mmCIF file of C-alpha atoms in Angstrom:
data_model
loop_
_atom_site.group_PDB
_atom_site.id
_atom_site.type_symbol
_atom_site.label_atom_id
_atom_site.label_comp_id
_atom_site.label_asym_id
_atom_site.label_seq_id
_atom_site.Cartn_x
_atom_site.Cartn_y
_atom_site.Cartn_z
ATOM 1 C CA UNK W 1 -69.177 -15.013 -39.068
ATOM 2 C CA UNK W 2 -68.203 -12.027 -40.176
ATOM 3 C CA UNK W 3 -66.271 -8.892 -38.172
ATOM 4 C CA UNK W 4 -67.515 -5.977 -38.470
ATOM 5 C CA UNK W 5 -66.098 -2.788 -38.752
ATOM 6 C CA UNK W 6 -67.152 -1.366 -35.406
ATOM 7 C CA UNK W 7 -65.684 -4.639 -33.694
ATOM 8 C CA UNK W 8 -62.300 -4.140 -36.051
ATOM 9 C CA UNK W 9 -61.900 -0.205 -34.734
ATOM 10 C CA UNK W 10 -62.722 -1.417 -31.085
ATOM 11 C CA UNK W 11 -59.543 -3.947 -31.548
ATOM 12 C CA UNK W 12 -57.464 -1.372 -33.077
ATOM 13 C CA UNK W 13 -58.270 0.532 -29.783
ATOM 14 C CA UNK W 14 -57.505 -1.749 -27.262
ATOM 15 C CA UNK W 15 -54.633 -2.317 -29.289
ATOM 16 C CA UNK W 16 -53.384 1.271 -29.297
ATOM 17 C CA UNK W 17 -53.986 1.213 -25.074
ATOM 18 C CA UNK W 18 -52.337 -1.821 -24.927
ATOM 19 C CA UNK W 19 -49.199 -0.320 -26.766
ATOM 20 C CA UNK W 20 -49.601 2.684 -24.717
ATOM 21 C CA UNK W 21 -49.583 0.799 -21.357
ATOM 22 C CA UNK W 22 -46.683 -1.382 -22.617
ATOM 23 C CA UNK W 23 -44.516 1.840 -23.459
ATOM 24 C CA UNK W 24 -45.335 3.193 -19.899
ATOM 25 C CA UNK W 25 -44.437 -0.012 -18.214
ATOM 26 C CA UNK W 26 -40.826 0.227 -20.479
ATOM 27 C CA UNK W 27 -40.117 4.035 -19.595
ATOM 28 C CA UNK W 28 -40.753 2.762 -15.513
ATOM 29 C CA UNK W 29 -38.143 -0.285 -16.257
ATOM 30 C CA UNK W 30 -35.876 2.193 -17.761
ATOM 31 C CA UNK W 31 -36.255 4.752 -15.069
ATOM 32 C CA UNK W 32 -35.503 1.820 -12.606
ATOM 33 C CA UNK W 33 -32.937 -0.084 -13.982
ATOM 34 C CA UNK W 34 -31.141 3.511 -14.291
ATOM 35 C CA UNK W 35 -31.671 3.980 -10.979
ATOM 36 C CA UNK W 36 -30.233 0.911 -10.326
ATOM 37 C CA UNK W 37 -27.167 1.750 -11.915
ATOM 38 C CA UNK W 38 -26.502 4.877 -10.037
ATOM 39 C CA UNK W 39 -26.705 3.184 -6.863
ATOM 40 C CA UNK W 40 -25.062 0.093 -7.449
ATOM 41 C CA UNK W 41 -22.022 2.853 -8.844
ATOM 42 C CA UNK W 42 -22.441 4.802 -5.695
ATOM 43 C CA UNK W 43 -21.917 1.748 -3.399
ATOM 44 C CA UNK W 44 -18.681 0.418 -5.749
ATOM 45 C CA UNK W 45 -17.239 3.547 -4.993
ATOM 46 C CA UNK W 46 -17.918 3.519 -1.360
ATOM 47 C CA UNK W 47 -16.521 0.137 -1.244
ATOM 48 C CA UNK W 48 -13.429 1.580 -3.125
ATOM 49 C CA UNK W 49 -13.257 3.587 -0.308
ATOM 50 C CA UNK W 50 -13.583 1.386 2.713
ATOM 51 C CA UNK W 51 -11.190 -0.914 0.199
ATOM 52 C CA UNK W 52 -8.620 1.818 0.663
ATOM 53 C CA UNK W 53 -8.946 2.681 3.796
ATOM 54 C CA UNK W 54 -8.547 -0.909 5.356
ATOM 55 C CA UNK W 55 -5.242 -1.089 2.921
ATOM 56 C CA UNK W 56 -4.031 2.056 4.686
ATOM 57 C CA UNK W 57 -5.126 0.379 8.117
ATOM 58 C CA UNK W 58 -3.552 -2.475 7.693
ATOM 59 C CA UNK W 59 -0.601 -0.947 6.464
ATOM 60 C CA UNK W 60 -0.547 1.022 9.532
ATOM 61 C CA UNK W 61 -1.159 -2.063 11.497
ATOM 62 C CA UNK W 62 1.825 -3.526 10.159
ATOM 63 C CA UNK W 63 3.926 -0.463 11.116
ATOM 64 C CA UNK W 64 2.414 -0.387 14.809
ATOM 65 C CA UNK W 65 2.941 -4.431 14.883
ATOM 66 C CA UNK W 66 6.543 -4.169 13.673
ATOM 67 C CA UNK W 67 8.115 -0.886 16.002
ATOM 68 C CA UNK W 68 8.036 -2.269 19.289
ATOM 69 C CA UNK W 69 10.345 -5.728 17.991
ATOM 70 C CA UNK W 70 12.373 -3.284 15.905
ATOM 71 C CA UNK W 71 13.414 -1.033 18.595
ATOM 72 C CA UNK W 72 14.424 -3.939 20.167
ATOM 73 C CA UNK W 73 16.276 -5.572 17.863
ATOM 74 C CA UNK W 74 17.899 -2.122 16.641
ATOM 75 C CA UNK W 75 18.508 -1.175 20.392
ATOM 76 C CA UNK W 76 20.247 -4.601 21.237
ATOM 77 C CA UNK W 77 21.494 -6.082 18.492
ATOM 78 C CA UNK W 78 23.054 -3.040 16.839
ATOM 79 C CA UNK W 79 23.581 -0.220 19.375
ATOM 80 C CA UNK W 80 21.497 2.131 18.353
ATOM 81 C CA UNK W 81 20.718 4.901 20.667
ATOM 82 C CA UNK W 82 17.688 6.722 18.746
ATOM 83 C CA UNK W 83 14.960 4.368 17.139
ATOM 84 C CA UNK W 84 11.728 6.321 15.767
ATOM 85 C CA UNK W 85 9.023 5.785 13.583
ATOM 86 C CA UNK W 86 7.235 7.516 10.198
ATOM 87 C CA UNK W 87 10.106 10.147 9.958
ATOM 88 C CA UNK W 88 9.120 12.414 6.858
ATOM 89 C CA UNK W 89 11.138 15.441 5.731
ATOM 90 C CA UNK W 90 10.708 17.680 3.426
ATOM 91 C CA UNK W 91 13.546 19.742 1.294
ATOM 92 C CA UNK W 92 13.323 21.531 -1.737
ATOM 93 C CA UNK W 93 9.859 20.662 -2.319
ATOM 94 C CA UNK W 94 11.130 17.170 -2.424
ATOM 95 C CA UNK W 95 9.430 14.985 0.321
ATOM 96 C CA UNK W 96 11.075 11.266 2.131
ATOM 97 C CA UNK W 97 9.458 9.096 4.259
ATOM 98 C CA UNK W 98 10.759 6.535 6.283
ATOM 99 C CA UNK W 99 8.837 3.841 8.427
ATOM 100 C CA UNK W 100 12.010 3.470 11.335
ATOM 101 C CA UNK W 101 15.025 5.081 11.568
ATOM 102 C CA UNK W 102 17.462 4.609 14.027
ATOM 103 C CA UNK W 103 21.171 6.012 15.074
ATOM 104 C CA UNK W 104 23.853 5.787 17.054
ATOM 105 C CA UNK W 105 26.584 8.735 17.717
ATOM 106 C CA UNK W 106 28.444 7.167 20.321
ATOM 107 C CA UNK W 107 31.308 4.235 19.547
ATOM 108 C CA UNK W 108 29.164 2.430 16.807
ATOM 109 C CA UNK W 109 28.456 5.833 14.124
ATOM 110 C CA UNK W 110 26.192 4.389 12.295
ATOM 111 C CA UNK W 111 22.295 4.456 10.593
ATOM 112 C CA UNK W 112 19.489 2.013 9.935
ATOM 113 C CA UNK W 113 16.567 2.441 8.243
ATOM 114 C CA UNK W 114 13.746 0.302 8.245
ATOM 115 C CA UNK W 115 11.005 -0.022 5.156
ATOM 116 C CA UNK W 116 7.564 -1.731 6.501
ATOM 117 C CA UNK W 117 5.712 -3.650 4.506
ATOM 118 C CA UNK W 118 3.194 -6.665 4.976
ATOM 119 C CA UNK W 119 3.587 -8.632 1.777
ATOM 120 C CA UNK W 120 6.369 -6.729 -0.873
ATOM 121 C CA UNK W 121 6.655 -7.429 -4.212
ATOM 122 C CA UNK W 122 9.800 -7.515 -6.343
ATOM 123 C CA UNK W 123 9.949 -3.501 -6.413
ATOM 124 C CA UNK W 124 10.472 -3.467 -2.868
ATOM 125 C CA UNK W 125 14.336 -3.744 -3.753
ATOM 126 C CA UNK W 126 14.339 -0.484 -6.086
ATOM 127 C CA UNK W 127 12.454 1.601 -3.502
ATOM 128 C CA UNK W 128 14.625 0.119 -0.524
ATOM 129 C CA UNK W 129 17.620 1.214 -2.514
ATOM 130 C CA UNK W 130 16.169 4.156 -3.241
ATOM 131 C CA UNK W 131 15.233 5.432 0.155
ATOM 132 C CA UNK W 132 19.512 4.392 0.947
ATOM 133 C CA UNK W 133 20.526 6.649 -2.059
ATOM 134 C CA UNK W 134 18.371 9.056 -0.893
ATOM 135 C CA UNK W 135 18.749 9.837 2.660
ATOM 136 C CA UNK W 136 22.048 11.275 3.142
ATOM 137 C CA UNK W 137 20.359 14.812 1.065
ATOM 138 C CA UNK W 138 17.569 14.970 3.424
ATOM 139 C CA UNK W 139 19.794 14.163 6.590
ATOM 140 C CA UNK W 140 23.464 15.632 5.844
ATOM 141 C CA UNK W 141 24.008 15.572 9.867
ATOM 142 C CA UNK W 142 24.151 11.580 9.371
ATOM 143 C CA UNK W 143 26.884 11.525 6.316
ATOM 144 C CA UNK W 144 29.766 10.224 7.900
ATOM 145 C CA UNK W 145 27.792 7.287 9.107
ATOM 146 C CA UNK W 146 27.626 3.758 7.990
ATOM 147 C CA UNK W 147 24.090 3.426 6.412
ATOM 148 C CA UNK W 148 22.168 -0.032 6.520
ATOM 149 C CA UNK W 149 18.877 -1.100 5.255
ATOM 150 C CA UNK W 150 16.702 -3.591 7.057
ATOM 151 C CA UNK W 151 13.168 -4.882 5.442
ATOM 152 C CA UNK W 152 10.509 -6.102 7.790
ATOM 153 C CA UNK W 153 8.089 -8.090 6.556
ATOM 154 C CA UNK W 154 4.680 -10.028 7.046
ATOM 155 C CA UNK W 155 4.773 -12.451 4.405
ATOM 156 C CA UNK W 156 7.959 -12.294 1.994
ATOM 157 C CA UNK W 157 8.357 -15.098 -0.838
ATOM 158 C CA UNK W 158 12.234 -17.090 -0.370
ATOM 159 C CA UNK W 159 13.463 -15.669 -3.807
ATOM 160 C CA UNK W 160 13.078 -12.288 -2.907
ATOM 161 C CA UNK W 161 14.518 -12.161 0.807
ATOM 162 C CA UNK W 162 17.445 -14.006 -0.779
ATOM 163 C CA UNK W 163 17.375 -11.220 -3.311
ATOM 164 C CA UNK W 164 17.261 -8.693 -0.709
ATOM 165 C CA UNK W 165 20.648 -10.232 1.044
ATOM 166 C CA UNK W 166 22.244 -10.594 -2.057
ATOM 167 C CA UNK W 167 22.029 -6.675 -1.995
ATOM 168 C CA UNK W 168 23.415 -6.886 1.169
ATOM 169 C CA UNK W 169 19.614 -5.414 2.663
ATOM 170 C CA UNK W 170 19.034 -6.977 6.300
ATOM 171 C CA UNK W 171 15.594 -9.066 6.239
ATOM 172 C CA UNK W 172 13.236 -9.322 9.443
ATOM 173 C CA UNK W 173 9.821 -11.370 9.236
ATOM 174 C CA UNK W 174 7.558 -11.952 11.628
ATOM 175 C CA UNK W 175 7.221 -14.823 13.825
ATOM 176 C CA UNK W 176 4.285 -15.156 16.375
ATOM 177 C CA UNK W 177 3.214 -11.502 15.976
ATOM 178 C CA UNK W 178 7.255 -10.677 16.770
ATOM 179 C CA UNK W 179 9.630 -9.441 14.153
ATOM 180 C CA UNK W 180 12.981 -11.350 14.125
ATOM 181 C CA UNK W 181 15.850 -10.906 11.993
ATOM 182 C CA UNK W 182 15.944 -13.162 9.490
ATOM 183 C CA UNK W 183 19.563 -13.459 7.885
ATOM 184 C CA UNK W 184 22.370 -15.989 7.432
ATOM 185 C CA UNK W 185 24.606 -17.026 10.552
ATOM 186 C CA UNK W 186 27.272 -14.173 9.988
ATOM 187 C CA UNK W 187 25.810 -12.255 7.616
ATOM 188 C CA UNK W 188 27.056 -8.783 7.378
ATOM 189 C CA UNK W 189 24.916 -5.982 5.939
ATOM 190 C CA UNK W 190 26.174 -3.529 3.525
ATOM 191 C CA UNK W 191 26.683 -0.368 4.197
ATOM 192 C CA UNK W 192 25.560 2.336 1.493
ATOM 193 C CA UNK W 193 27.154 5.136 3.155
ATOM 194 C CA UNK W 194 29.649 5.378 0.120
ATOM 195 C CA UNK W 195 27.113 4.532 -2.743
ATOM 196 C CA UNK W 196 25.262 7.178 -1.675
ATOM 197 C CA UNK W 197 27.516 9.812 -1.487
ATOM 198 C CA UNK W 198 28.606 8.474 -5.132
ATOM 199 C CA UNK W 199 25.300 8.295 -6.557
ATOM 200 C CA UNK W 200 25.711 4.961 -7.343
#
């Protein structure tokens, strides 16, 4: 049986709609899948953003969590008359920050500051030694006193709190939602009151 050529232009037709109706169908995939891809970009970056903002919580947290055993322990264990919280000073366009400082003027002249942190990481040394170098320039009132460093922790690995003592840092970690000193029987912090006048 043979085609003819009427049936052969009515196949090329259907053909041509079919191809037509295909590329439609492809352009509305393509419109969708972009679509797709703008929104699924819009909600990673809002989840950047709640991502962020529960680090900066938490870190927060952490701070409100470790002031009231801090005071404490900087009140009764070392004398201090003054303990407060995110002190930030600004000189010479150059900004510090410090999560607790605390002083004494009285018999015991001395200064501790406290660095915050829920789970540090080996740089945690640098920038605590840092912030010790640093202070007496932003507080020159406090030069002539004995300056310690204490780091108070959620979570800190062994090899680095034993790193941290080495330096001569005090360590506190927390212990049923209490921070507690957590040094050697006798240990005696150092104080940087002389490196930092050096520069060392």
């Amino acid at each position: 049986m043979s085609t003819t050529s009427e049936e052969v232009w009515q196949l090329l037709r259907e053909l041509v709609q079919s191809q037509q109706q295909t590329d439609r169908q492809l352009q509305q995939t393509d419109r969708q899948l972009k679509e797709l891809a703008q929104e699924t970009d819009r909600q990673l970056k809002e989840l950047g953003k709640q991502i962020g903002g529960l680090g900066a919580k938490f870190g927060s947290f952490t701070e409100g969590l470790a002031l009231p055993s801090m005071d404490r322990i900087l009140r009764q264990q070392f004398g201090m008359e003054y303990v407060g919280a995110r002190v930030r000073k600004r000189i010479n366009g150059e900004d510090i920050e410090i999560d607790v400082l605390a002083y004494a003027n009285s018999d015991r002249q001395a200064v501790y500051i406290v660095e915050v942190k829920s789970h540090p990481r080996e740089e945690a040394i640098a920038q605590m030694k840092r912030l010790l170098q640093r202070f007496p320039q932003f507080f020159p009132e406090h030069q002539d006193k004995a300056l310690y460093g204490i780091l108070a922790a959620v979570s800190l690995p062994e090899e680095l709190r034993q790193r941290l003592l080495a330096e001569g840092i005090y360590v506190a970690q927390i212990d049923d939602e209490v921070f507690r000193l957590d040094v050697p029987e006798g240990f005696e912090g150092r104080s940087w009151h002389e490196d930092a006048q050096s520069g060392a």
